[in-house]
Amino acid sequence: MSFSLHGIAVSSGIAIGHAHLASHTVLEVAHYEVPKQFIAAEVARFDAAMDATRQELTTLRQNKSQQAMAEIDAFLNLHLMILDDEHISQTPREMIERERCNAEWALKVQMDHLVESFEAFEDAYLRERKADVVQVVERVLKRLTGQPNKVPQAAQHGGSTILVAHDVSPADLIQLKPGQFSAILTDLGGATSHTAIIARGLNTPCVVGLHRARELIRENDMLIVDGEQGVIIVEPDKQILAEYKLRQDQIELERKKLRRLKAAHANTLDGTEIELYANIELPDDLADVKESGATGIGLFRSEFLFLNRDELPDEDEQFEAYRAVVQGMDGLPVTIRTFDLGADKQPNSAKRVARNPALGLRAIRLCLAEPYLFRTQLRALLRASHYGNMKILVPMLSGLAETRQTLQFIDGVKQELDAEGMAYNREIQIGGMIEIPAAALALNTFAKKLSFLSIGTNDLIQYTLAIDRTDEEVAHLYDPLNPAVLKLLAHVIDGAKRIGVPVSVCGEMAGELAYTRLLLGLGLRQFSMHPALLLAVKQRVLTTSLPEIAALTQKILRAEDPMKIREFLDKLNVA
Ligand code: PEP
Ligand code: MG
């Protein structure tokens, strides 16, 4: 029987396949001996975790939405029954007392026994119930250990597999290969979280912020993932399945049509030339950039070279990576951002995660606080600049003092290379990202020191609206159309023009069709986005007349009522 779940669609496309639940590290529990005098406390700890889980399941049953199917009810009842079964609620207690082991271990051993005996059942239905036992035990173990979940590294089913996880970190996600999963679903996350951005990079439909998908979906369930609408249909009936297969074919057809635009110039109907650049995370993404017909790379998030490894890349390794990208682009511009580590992108070597990482030592702040790391990267970048058309982009500048400090630092590294006789592009352009409202507002005070600007709307919106971009609880408040955001965008685009500094947008907004005309109307002429989105944006540019959208854009900018803003935006996007 079928039911549906709704989340935030972050990477488009339709996927049909079987669920694979990301395993939880909670199942890798430690085993230790508990001293005799603490046995009673250990049993009490076990009982408390059981009680909390019982409470959690009961609340889940009470709070499930009106539309939720009877199956969800039945499934929650089943989990409560399993929890209260003496094999789960009593046997581990006895084992703690008898063997003086920790509660997690007792529960895990008992779970393994049960799973083994379930496997012996001839009846397929009963055999499948072992997944329920595992889920219930995982829930209790989570209470006992409070450990986070981890993404699996390989699909386990034949055919098309859909990853269902509570959460996946960007670092885990870049380890997946394109096509390894045909869709990715997570309970946590917002539309511009880096997890979502990487999923787009994998060209894989992705829905985040599903809240309870990991609990409600079972291993091997048949799923339809609608990456356009953010809908998941679990165990769909034949008719729905046929409809979505048709939709999948249509999407493929639309993609094929778009491919014909690859070589076309992105000019508006009135003949204004627009630059459409690509965002990349790793040198391997170059193939996608080529496919997209991008006229350059507007953002290379170099920090991804630093993730998933114990030793950070040295100067030569970085140099090779940067050189490969600039040479691979054959003279087209390549904008490499100095590492934006911190927040949700922590290298393995990070000593501690800040209390409030998005507001902590991140991006240029970290670079300036770790001069050795920054110097190594700058040396590698400058050396690679000799081999192509490279620009350097500095993330999260907050104002004049930081800009000065950064430019001085870069000059210092240049002098070092001069002294060593190393070749580099002496005229290399240094740009800054506008991601902090203070920087947007005080643009006049420092932008003229830079060769170009790039607006990071993901962070600019996060910091303007005080909404953690990774937190699904506040994802609905993340709004590029908020009047404050629009005013800041207009202010930066106008300001840059007045100062005479080129400006682009490289946040997710640049790749969203709904905002293409709005951004053009605000005066933007350079967009940088995920390569998979570029041809659709190009099509929109080709069908836009700047004189025709001017008045409506101004109306959007002046409107105060969010409903009006949306109404005007819809009009702007018609035809
Ligand atoms: C942004 O903030 O919009 C941006 C492009 O940078 P990132 O998403 O990597 O923070
Ligand atoms: Mg950013």
Coordinates of C-alpha atoms and ligand atoms in Angstrom, one line a residue:
M1 CA 0.0 0.0 0.0
S2 CA 1.1 3.4 -0.9
F3 CA 1.8 6.7 1.0
S4 CA 3.6 9.9 0.1
L5 CA 6.1 12.2 1.9
H6 CA 6.8 15.8 1.2
G7 CA 10.1 17.6 1.5
I8 CA 12.2 20.3 -0.2
A9 CA 13.1 19.6 -3.8
V10 CA 16.7 20.5 -4.3
S11 CA 17.8 18.6 -7.4
S12 CA 15.4 18.0 -10.2
G13 CA 14.5 14.8 -12.1
I14 CA 12.4 11.8 -11.5
A15 CA 13.8 8.6 -10.1
I16 CA 12.1 5.3 -9.6
G17 CA 13.9 2.6 -7.6
H18 CA 14.3 0.7 -4.4
A19 CA 15.2 2.3 -1.1
H20 CA 18.5 1.7 0.6
L21 CA 18.6 3.0 4.1
A22 CA 21.9 4.6 5.1
S23 CA 23.3 2.6 8.0
H24 CA 23.7 4.2 11.3
T25 CA 27.0 4.3 13.1
V26 CA 25.0 3.6 16.2
L27 CA 25.0 -0.1 15.2
E28 CA 28.8 -0.1 15.5
V29 CA 28.6 -0.1 19.3
A30 CA 31.4 -0.6 21.7
H31 CA 31.7 -3.4 24.2
Y32 CA 33.0 -2.8 27.7
E33 CA 32.7 -4.3 31.2
V34 CA 30.7 -2.5 33.7
P35 CA 32.0 -2.6 37.4
K36 CA 29.7 -4.6 39.7
Q37 CA 28.6 -1.5 41.7
F38 CA 27.4 0.2 38.6
I39 CA 25.3 -2.6 37.2
A40 CA 22.1 -1.2 38.6
A41 CA 22.8 2.2 37.1
E42 CA 23.5 0.5 33.7
V43 CA 20.1 -1.3 33.8
A44 CA 18.5 2.0 34.8
R45 CA 20.2 3.7 31.8
F46 CA 18.8 0.9 29.5
D47 CA 15.3 1.3 31.0
A48 CA 15.4 5.1 30.5
A49 CA 16.4 4.7 26.8
M50 CA 13.6 2.3 26.3
D51 CA 11.1 4.6 28.0
A52 CA 12.3 7.6 25.9
T53 CA 11.9 5.5 22.7
R54 CA 8.5 4.4 23.7
Q55 CA 7.5 8.0 24.2
E56 CA 9.1 9.0 20.9
L57 CA 7.1 6.4 19.0
T58 CA 3.9 7.3 20.8
T59 CA 4.3 11.0 20.0
L60 CA 5.1 10.1 16.4
R61 CA 1.9 8.1 16.2
Q62 CA -0.1 11.0 17.7
N63 CA 1.5 13.7 15.5
K64 CA 1.4 12.0 12.2
S65 CA -0.4 14.1 9.7
Q66 CA -4.1 13.6 8.9
Q67 CA -3.3 12.4 5.4
A68 CA -0.9 9.8 6.6
M69 CA -2.1 6.4 5.7
A70 CA -3.3 3.7 8.0
E71 CA -0.1 1.8 7.0
I72 CA 2.0 4.3 9.0
D73 CA -0.2 3.7 12.0
A74 CA 0.2 0.0 11.6
F75 CA 3.9 0.3 11.2
L76 CA 4.3 2.5 14.3
N77 CA 2.1 0.0 16.3
L78 CA 4.3 -2.8 15.2
H79 CA 7.4 -0.9 16.3
L80 CA 5.8 -0.3 19.7
M81 CA 5.0 -4.0 20.0
I82 CA 8.5 -5.0 19.1
L83 CA 9.9 -2.5 21.7
D84 CA 7.7 -4.0 24.4
D85 CA 8.4 -7.6 23.5
E86 CA 10.4 -9.3 26.3
H87 CA 13.1 -10.3 23.9
I88 CA 13.9 -6.6 23.5
S89 CA 12.8 -5.1 26.8
Q90 CA 13.8 -7.9 29.2
T91 CA 16.5 -10.1 27.8
P92 CA 19.2 -7.3 27.4
R93 CA 18.5 -6.3 31.0
E94 CA 19.3 -9.8 32.2
M95 CA 22.4 -9.9 30.0
I96 CA 23.7 -6.6 31.6
E97 CA 23.3 -8.2 35.0
R98 CA 24.6 -11.6 34.1
E99 CA 27.5 -10.6 31.9
R100 CA 28.2 -7.1 33.4
C101 CA 28.3 -5.6 29.9
N102 CA 27.2 -2.2 28.7
A103 CA 23.6 -1.6 27.7
E104 CA 24.4 -0.9 24.0
W105 CA 26.3 -4.2 23.7
A106 CA 23.5 -6.2 25.3
L107 CA 20.9 -4.8 23.0
K108 CA 23.1 -5.2 19.9
V109 CA 23.8 -8.9 20.7
Q110 CA 20.1 -9.6 21.3
M111 CA 19.2 -7.8 18.1
D112 CA 21.7 -10.0 16.2
H113 CA 20.1 -13.2 17.7
L114 CA 16.7 -12.0 16.7
V115 CA 17.7 -11.1 13.2
E116 CA 19.2 -14.5 12.8
S117 CA 16.1 -16.3 13.9
F118 CA 13.9 -14.1 11.6
E119 CA 16.0 -15.1 8.7
A120 CA 15.1 -18.7 9.3
F121 CA 11.4 -18.1 8.7
E122 CA 10.0 -19.5 5.6
D123 CA 7.2 -16.9 5.4
A124 CA 8.6 -13.9 3.5
Y125 CA 6.5 -11.4 5.4
L126 CA 7.9 -12.6 8.7
R127 CA 11.4 -12.7 7.3
E128 CA 11.1 -9.1 6.3
R129 CA 10.1 -8.1 9.9
K130 CA 13.8 -8.3 10.8
A131 CA 14.2 -4.8 9.3
D132 CA 11.6 -3.6 11.8
V133 CA 13.6 -5.1 14.7
V134 CA 16.7 -3.4 13.5
Q135 CA 15.0 0.0 13.2
V136 CA 13.6 -0.3 16.7
V137 CA 16.9 -1.3 18.1
E138 CA 18.6 1.5 16.2
R139 CA 16.2 4.0 17.8
V140 CA 17.0 2.8 21.3
L141 CA 20.8 2.7 20.5
K142 CA 20.5 6.3 19.3
R143 CA 19.0 7.2 22.6
L144 CA 21.9 5.4 24.4
T145 CA 24.7 6.8 22.3
G146 CA 23.4 10.0 20.6
Q147 CA 25.7 9.3 17.6
P148 CA 25.1 10.8 14.2
N149 CA 24.2 8.7 11.1
K150 CA 26.6 7.9 8.3
V151 CA 26.1 7.5 4.6
P152 CA 26.8 4.1 3.0
Q153 CA 29.5 4.0 0.4
A154 CA 27.8 1.5 -2.0
A155 CA 24.4 0.7 -3.2
Q156 CA 23.3 -2.8 -2.1
H157 CA 20.5 -3.6 -4.4
G158 CA 20.7 -4.4 -8.0
G159 CA 19.0 -1.9 -10.4
S160 CA 18.1 1.6 -9.4
T161 CA 18.8 2.4 -5.8
I162 CA 17.6 5.4 -3.8
L163 CA 19.6 6.5 -0.8
V164 CA 17.4 7.3 2.2
A165 CA 19.4 8.9 5.0
H166 CA 18.7 10.9 8.1
D167 CA 21.5 13.3 7.1
V168 CA 24.5 13.2 4.7
S169 CA 27.4 15.5 5.1
P170 CA 28.8 17.3 2.0
A171 CA 32.0 15.4 2.6
D172 CA 30.3 12.0 2.5
L173 CA 28.3 13.0 -0.6
I174 CA 31.3 13.9 -2.7
Q175 CA 32.6 10.4 -2.2
L176 CA 29.5 8.9 -4.0
K177 CA 30.0 8.4 -7.7
P178 CA 27.6 9.8 -10.2
G179 CA 24.9 7.2 -10.8
Q180 CA 25.7 5.2 -7.7
F181 CA 22.3 6.2 -6.4
S182 CA 19.4 7.3 -8.6
A183 CA 18.1 9.7 -6.0
I184 CA 19.0 11.0 -2.5
L185 CA 16.6 11.6 0.3
T186 CA 17.4 13.1 3.7
D187 CA 15.4 14.0 6.7
L188 CA 17.6 17.1 7.4
G189 CA 18.9 19.9 5.2
G190 CA 17.7 23.0 3.4
A191 CA 17.6 24.0 -0.3
T192 CA 21.0 25.7 -0.3
S193 CA 22.8 23.4 2.2
H194 CA 26.1 22.1 0.6
T195 CA 24.6 18.6 0.7
A196 CA 21.9 19.9 -1.7
I197 CA 24.5 21.6 -3.9
I198 CA 26.6 18.5 -4.2
A199 CA 23.5 16.4 -5.0
R200 CA 22.8 18.7 -7.9
G201 CA 26.5 18.2 -8.9
L202 CA 25.9 14.5 -9.0
N203 CA 22.9 15.2 -11.4
T204 CA 20.9 13.1 -9.0
P205 CA 17.3 14.0 -8.0
C206 CA 17.4 15.0 -4.4
V207 CA 14.7 15.8 -1.8
V208 CA 15.8 17.1 1.7
G209 CA 14.0 18.2 4.8
L210 CA 11.7 15.1 4.8
H211 CA 11.8 14.9 8.6
R212 CA 10.9 11.2 9.0
A213 CA 11.8 9.5 5.7
R214 CA 14.5 7.4 7.4
E215 CA 12.0 6.1 9.9
L216 CA 9.0 5.6 7.6
I217 CA 10.6 4.1 4.6
R218 CA 11.9 0.5 4.8
E219 CA 14.8 -1.1 3.2
N220 CA 13.9 -2.2 -0.4
D221 CA 10.6 -0.3 -0.5
M222 CA 9.7 0.8 -4.0
L223 CA 10.0 4.6 -4.3
I224 CA 9.2 7.3 -6.8
V225 CA 11.2 10.5 -6.2
D226 CA 9.8 13.6 -7.8
G227 CA 12.8 16.0 -7.6
E228 CA 10.7 18.8 -9.1
Q229 CA 7.9 18.8 -6.5
G230 CA 9.8 17.3 -3.6
V231 CA 7.3 14.4 -3.3
I232 CA 8.2 10.8 -2.5
I233 CA 5.7 8.1 -3.2
V234 CA 6.3 4.9 -1.3
E235 CA 5.1 1.6 -2.8
P236 CA 3.2 3.3 -5.7
D237 CA 0.4 1.6 -7.5
K238 CA 0.7 0.6 -11.1
Q239 CA -1.1 3.6 -12.5
I240 CA 1.0 6.2 -10.6
L241 CA 4.2 4.3 -11.7
A242 CA 3.2 4.4 -15.3
E243 CA 2.5 8.2 -15.1
Y244 CA 5.9 8.9 -13.6
K245 CA 7.6 6.7 -16.2
L246 CA 6.0 8.9 -18.8
R247 CA 7.1 12.0 -17.0
Q248 CA 10.7 10.6 -16.8
D249 CA 10.7 10.1 -20.6
Q250 CA 9.4 13.7 -21.1
I251 CA 12.1 15.1 -19.0
E252 CA 14.7 13.2 -20.9
L253 CA 13.2 14.6 -24.2
E254 CA 13.4 18.2 -22.8
R255 CA 17.0 17.6 -21.8
K256 CA 17.8 16.5 -25.3
K257 CA 16.2 19.5 -26.8
L258 CA 18.2 21.8 -24.4
R259 CA 21.4 20.2 -25.5
R260 CA 21.0 21.9 -28.9
L261 CA 21.6 25.2 -27.2
K262 CA 25.1 24.3 -26.1
A263 CA 27.0 26.4 -28.6
A264 CA 24.5 29.3 -28.8
H265 CA 25.5 32.7 -27.4
A266 CA 23.4 33.6 -24.3
N267 CA 22.0 36.9 -25.8
T268 CA 18.7 38.4 -24.7
L269 CA 16.1 39.2 -27.4
D270 CA 17.4 42.8 -27.5
G271 CA 20.9 41.6 -28.1
T272 CA 22.5 42.0 -24.7
E273 CA 25.3 39.5 -24.1
I274 CA 25.0 37.5 -20.9
E275 CA 27.8 35.4 -19.5
L276 CA 26.8 32.0 -18.1
Y277 CA 29.5 30.4 -16.1
A278 CA 29.7 27.1 -14.2
N279 CA 30.3 26.2 -10.5
I280 CA 32.5 23.2 -9.8
E281 CA 33.7 21.5 -6.6
L282 CA 36.5 19.3 -8.0
P283 CA 38.6 19.1 -11.2
D284 CA 36.6 16.0 -12.2
D285 CA 33.6 18.3 -12.8
L286 CA 35.2 19.7 -15.9
A287 CA 33.5 17.2 -18.2
D288 CA 30.1 18.5 -17.0
V289 CA 31.3 22.0 -17.6
K290 CA 32.2 21.2 -21.2
E291 CA 28.8 19.5 -21.7
S292 CA 27.0 22.6 -20.4
G293 CA 28.5 25.0 -22.9
A294 CA 29.6 27.3 -20.1
T295 CA 31.8 30.2 -21.2
G296 CA 34.0 29.9 -18.0
I297 CA 34.1 28.7 -14.4
G298 CA 32.6 31.3 -12.1
L299 CA 33.2 29.5 -8.9
F300 CA 35.6 26.6 -8.1
R301 CA 34.9 25.7 -4.5
S302 CA 38.5 24.8 -3.8
E303 CA 37.8 23.7 -0.2
F304 CA 36.5 20.3 -1.6
L305 CA 40.1 19.4 -2.3
F306 CA 40.7 19.6 1.5
L307 CA 37.9 17.3 2.6
N308 CA 37.9 13.5 3.3
R309 CA 41.6 13.2 4.0
D310 CA 43.8 13.2 7.0
E311 CA 46.7 15.1 5.5
L312 CA 45.8 18.4 3.8
P313 CA 47.0 18.8 0.1
D314 CA 50.4 20.3 -0.1
E315 CA 51.4 23.1 -2.5
D316 CA 52.3 20.8 -5.4
E317 CA 49.2 18.8 -5.2
Q318 CA 47.1 21.9 -5.2
F319 CA 49.1 23.4 -8.0
E320 CA 48.4 20.3 -10.2
A321 CA 44.7 20.5 -9.5
Y322 CA 44.4 24.2 -10.3
R323 CA 46.6 23.9 -13.3
A324 CA 44.5 21.0 -14.6
V325 CA 41.4 23.1 -14.4
V326 CA 42.8 26.3 -16.0
Q327 CA 44.4 24.3 -18.8
G328 CA 41.3 22.2 -19.2
M329 CA 39.3 25.3 -19.9
D330 CA 41.5 26.4 -22.8
G331 CA 41.8 30.0 -22.1
L332 CA 38.2 30.6 -20.8
P333 CA 38.1 32.3 -17.4
V334 CA 38.4 30.2 -14.3
T335 CA 37.6 31.8 -11.0
I336 CA 39.0 29.8 -8.1
R337 CA 37.8 30.6 -4.7
T338 CA 40.3 30.4 -1.9
F339 CA 39.2 27.7 0.6
D340 CA 35.9 28.3 2.3
L341 CA 36.4 25.7 5.1
G342 CA 34.5 25.8 8.4
A343 CA 30.8 25.8 8.9
D344 CA 29.5 22.6 7.3
K345 CA 32.7 21.8 5.5
Q346 CA 35.2 20.7 8.1
P347 CA 38.5 19.0 7.2
N348 CA 39.3 15.8 9.1
S349 CA 42.1 17.7 10.8
A350 CA 39.7 20.3 12.3
K351 CA 40.5 20.4 16.0
R352 CA 37.1 21.6 17.1
V353 CA 33.9 22.6 15.6
A354 CA 32.9 26.1 16.7
R355 CA 29.9 26.6 18.8
N356 CA 28.2 28.5 16.0
P357 CA 30.2 27.5 13.0
A358 CA 28.4 29.6 10.3
L359 CA 29.3 32.6 12.4
G360 CA 32.7 31.4 13.5
L361 CA 36.1 30.9 12.0
R362 CA 35.1 30.3 8.4
A363 CA 36.4 31.1 4.9
I364 CA 38.7 34.2 4.8
R365 CA 38.6 34.5 8.6
L366 CA 40.1 31.0 8.8
C367 CA 42.6 31.8 6.0
L368 CA 43.9 34.8 7.8
A369 CA 44.0 32.9 11.1
E370 CA 45.9 30.0 9.5
P371 CA 48.5 32.0 7.4
Y372 CA 50.5 28.9 6.7
L373 CA 47.6 27.1 5.0
F374 CA 46.5 30.3 3.2
R375 CA 50.0 30.9 1.9
T376 CA 50.4 27.4 0.6
Q377 CA 47.1 27.7 -1.3
L378 CA 48.0 31.1 -2.7
R379 CA 51.4 29.9 -3.9
A380 CA 49.8 27.0 -5.7
L381 CA 47.1 29.3 -7.2
L382 CA 49.6 31.9 -8.4
R383 CA 51.9 29.3 -9.9
A384 CA 48.9 27.8 -11.7
S385 CA 47.8 31.2 -13.0
H386 CA 50.7 31.1 -15.4
Y387 CA 49.0 28.3 -17.3
G388 CA 45.6 29.9 -18.2
N389 CA 43.0 32.5 -17.6
M390 CA 42.7 32.3 -13.8
K391 CA 41.1 34.7 -11.3
I392 CA 41.2 34.4 -7.5
L393 CA 38.0 34.9 -5.5
V394 CA 38.0 35.5 -1.7
P395 CA 35.0 34.2 0.2
M396 CA 33.1 36.0 3.0
L397 CA 34.8 39.4 3.0
S398 CA 33.2 41.6 5.6
G399 CA 34.7 45.0 4.7
L400 CA 37.7 47.2 4.1
A401 CA 40.0 46.0 6.9
E402 CA 39.7 42.4 5.8
T403 CA 40.0 43.2 2.2
R404 CA 43.2 45.2 2.8
Q405 CA 44.7 42.5 5.0
T406 CA 43.9 39.9 2.3
L407 CA 45.4 41.9 -0.6
Q408 CA 48.5 42.6 1.5
F409 CA 48.9 38.9 2.2
I410 CA 48.6 38.1 -1.5
D411 CA 51.2 40.7 -2.3
G412 CA 53.5 39.1 0.2
V413 CA 53.1 35.8 -1.5
K414 CA 53.7 37.3 -4.9
Q415 CA 57.0 38.9 -3.6
E416 CA 58.1 35.5 -2.3
L417 CA 57.5 33.9 -5.8
D418 CA 59.3 36.8 -7.4
A419 CA 62.3 36.2 -5.1
E420 CA 62.2 32.6 -6.1
G421 CA 61.9 33.4 -9.8
M422 CA 58.6 31.6 -10.1
A423 CA 56.3 32.4 -13.0
Y424 CA 52.8 33.6 -12.3
N425 CA 50.3 36.0 -13.9
R426 CA 51.3 39.4 -12.4
E427 CA 48.0 41.0 -13.5
I428 CA 45.9 38.3 -11.9
Q429 CA 42.5 39.6 -10.8
I430 CA 41.5 39.3 -7.2
G431 CA 37.8 39.4 -6.5
G432 CA 35.6 39.2 -3.4
M433 CA 32.4 37.4 -2.5
I434 CA 29.6 39.5 -1.2
E435 CA 27.9 37.2 1.3
I436 CA 27.7 39.2 4.5
P437 CA 25.1 42.0 4.7
A438 CA 27.7 44.4 6.1
A439 CA 29.8 43.9 3.0
A440 CA 26.8 44.5 0.7
L441 CA 25.8 47.6 2.6
A442 CA 29.3 49.1 2.8
L443 CA 30.3 48.1 -0.8
N444 CA 31.5 51.6 -1.6
T445 CA 34.2 51.4 1.1
F446 CA 36.1 48.5 -0.3
A447 CA 34.9 47.2 -3.6
K448 CA 37.1 49.5 -5.7
K449 CA 40.1 47.7 -4.3
L450 CA 38.9 44.5 -6.0
S451 CA 38.9 43.5 -9.7
F452 CA 35.5 41.8 -9.5
L453 CA 32.7 40.8 -7.2
S454 CA 30.6 37.7 -6.9
I455 CA 27.4 37.6 -4.8
G456 CA 27.1 34.4 -2.8
T457 CA 23.3 34.5 -2.4
N458 CA 23.3 31.3 -0.4
D459 CA 25.1 32.9 2.5
L460 CA 23.9 36.5 1.9
I461 CA 20.3 35.2 2.4
Q462 CA 21.4 33.0 5.4
Y463 CA 23.0 36.0 7.1
T464 CA 20.4 38.6 6.1
L465 CA 17.5 36.5 7.4
A466 CA 19.3 34.8 10.2
I467 CA 18.4 31.4 8.9
D468 CA 20.8 28.5 9.1
R469 CA 20.9 27.2 5.5
T470 CA 21.5 23.6 6.7
D471 CA 18.6 23.5 9.2
E472 CA 15.4 22.1 7.7
E473 CA 13.3 23.4 10.6
V474 CA 13.8 27.0 9.3
A475 CA 14.1 26.1 5.6
H476 CA 10.7 27.5 4.8
L477 CA 11.9 30.9 6.0
Y478 CA 14.8 30.9 3.5
D479 CA 13.4 33.3 1.0
P480 CA 15.4 34.9 -1.9
L481 CA 12.3 37.1 -2.5
N482 CA 12.4 38.7 0.9
P483 CA 12.3 42.5 0.3
A484 CA 15.5 42.9 2.3
V485 CA 17.3 40.4 0.2
L486 CA 16.1 42.0 -3.1
K487 CA 17.1 45.4 -1.9
L488 CA 20.6 44.2 -1.0
L489 CA 21.0 42.5 -4.3
A490 CA 19.9 45.6 -6.2
H491 CA 22.2 47.7 -4.1
V492 CA 25.2 45.5 -4.8
I493 CA 24.5 45.2 -8.6
D494 CA 23.9 49.0 -8.9
G495 CA 26.9 49.8 -6.6
A496 CA 29.3 47.6 -8.6
K497 CA 28.2 49.2 -11.8
R498 CA 28.7 52.7 -10.4
I499 CA 32.2 51.7 -9.1
G500 CA 33.0 50.0 -12.4
V501 CA 33.6 46.5 -11.0
P502 CA 32.1 43.5 -12.8
V503 CA 29.7 41.5 -10.6
S504 CA 28.2 38.1 -10.9
V505 CA 25.9 35.9 -8.8
C506 CA 27.3 32.4 -8.0
G507 CA 24.8 31.3 -5.3
E508 CA 22.0 28.8 -6.1
M509 CA 19.7 31.7 -7.1
A510 CA 21.7 32.1 -10.3
G511 CA 20.6 28.7 -11.5
E512 CA 17.0 28.9 -10.6
L513 CA 14.8 29.7 -13.6
A514 CA 12.3 31.5 -11.5
Y515 CA 14.9 34.2 -10.7
T516 CA 16.7 34.5 -14.1
R517 CA 14.6 37.4 -15.4
L518 CA 14.4 39.1 -12.0
L519 CA 18.2 39.1 -11.8
L520 CA 18.5 40.3 -15.4
G521 CA 16.1 43.1 -14.6
L522 CA 18.2 44.1 -11.6
G523 CA 21.1 44.5 -14.0
L524 CA 23.0 41.3 -13.6
R525 CA 25.0 40.2 -16.7
Q526 CA 27.1 37.3 -15.3
F527 CA 25.6 34.2 -13.7
S528 CA 27.5 31.2 -12.3
M529 CA 25.6 28.0 -11.5
H530 CA 25.7 24.3 -11.5
P531 CA 26.5 23.1 -15.0
A532 CA 23.3 20.9 -15.1
L533 CA 21.2 24.0 -14.8
L534 CA 23.0 26.2 -17.4
L535 CA 21.2 25.3 -20.6
A536 CA 17.7 25.8 -19.1
V537 CA 18.9 29.3 -17.9
K538 CA 20.3 30.0 -21.3
Q539 CA 16.9 29.2 -22.9
R540 CA 15.3 31.7 -20.5
V541 CA 17.9 34.3 -21.3
L542 CA 17.3 33.8 -25.0
T543 CA 13.5 34.4 -24.6
T544 CA 13.9 37.6 -22.4
S545 CA 13.7 41.1 -23.6
L546 CA 15.4 43.5 -21.1
P547 CA 13.3 46.5 -22.0
E548 CA 10.1 44.5 -21.5
I549 CA 11.0 43.3 -18.0
A550 CA 12.3 46.6 -16.7
A551 CA 9.1 48.0 -15.3
L552 CA 7.9 44.8 -13.7
T553 CA 11.3 44.3 -12.0
Q554 CA 11.1 47.8 -10.5
K555 CA 7.6 46.9 -9.2
I556 CA 9.0 43.8 -7.5
L557 CA 11.7 45.9 -6.0
R558 CA 9.2 48.4 -4.6
A559 CA 6.6 46.0 -3.5
E560 CA 6.3 45.4 0.3
D561 CA 3.7 42.6 0.4
P562 CA 5.3 39.1 -0.3
M563 CA 2.1 38.1 -2.1
K564 CA 2.5 41.0 -4.5
I565 CA 6.1 40.2 -5.1
R566 CA 5.2 36.6 -6.0
E567 CA 2.4 37.8 -8.2
F568 CA 4.7 40.2 -10.1
L569 CA 7.3 37.5 -10.4
D570 CA 4.8 35.1 -12.0
K571 CA 4.0 37.8 -14.5
L572 CA 7.6 38.4 -15.2
N573 CA 8.1 34.7 -15.9
V574 CA 5.1 34.3 -18.3
A575 CA 6.1 33.5 -21.8
Ligands
PEP1 C1 27.1 31.3 -1.6 O1 27.2 31.4 -0.4 O2 26.1 31.7 -2.3 C2 28.2 30.5 -2.3 C3 28.2 30.5 -3.6 O3 29.1 29.9 -1.6 P1 28.8 28.5 -0.8 O4 27.5 28.0 -1.2 O5 29.9 27.6 -1.1 O6 28.8 29.0 0.6
MG2 MG 29.1 31.1 0.5

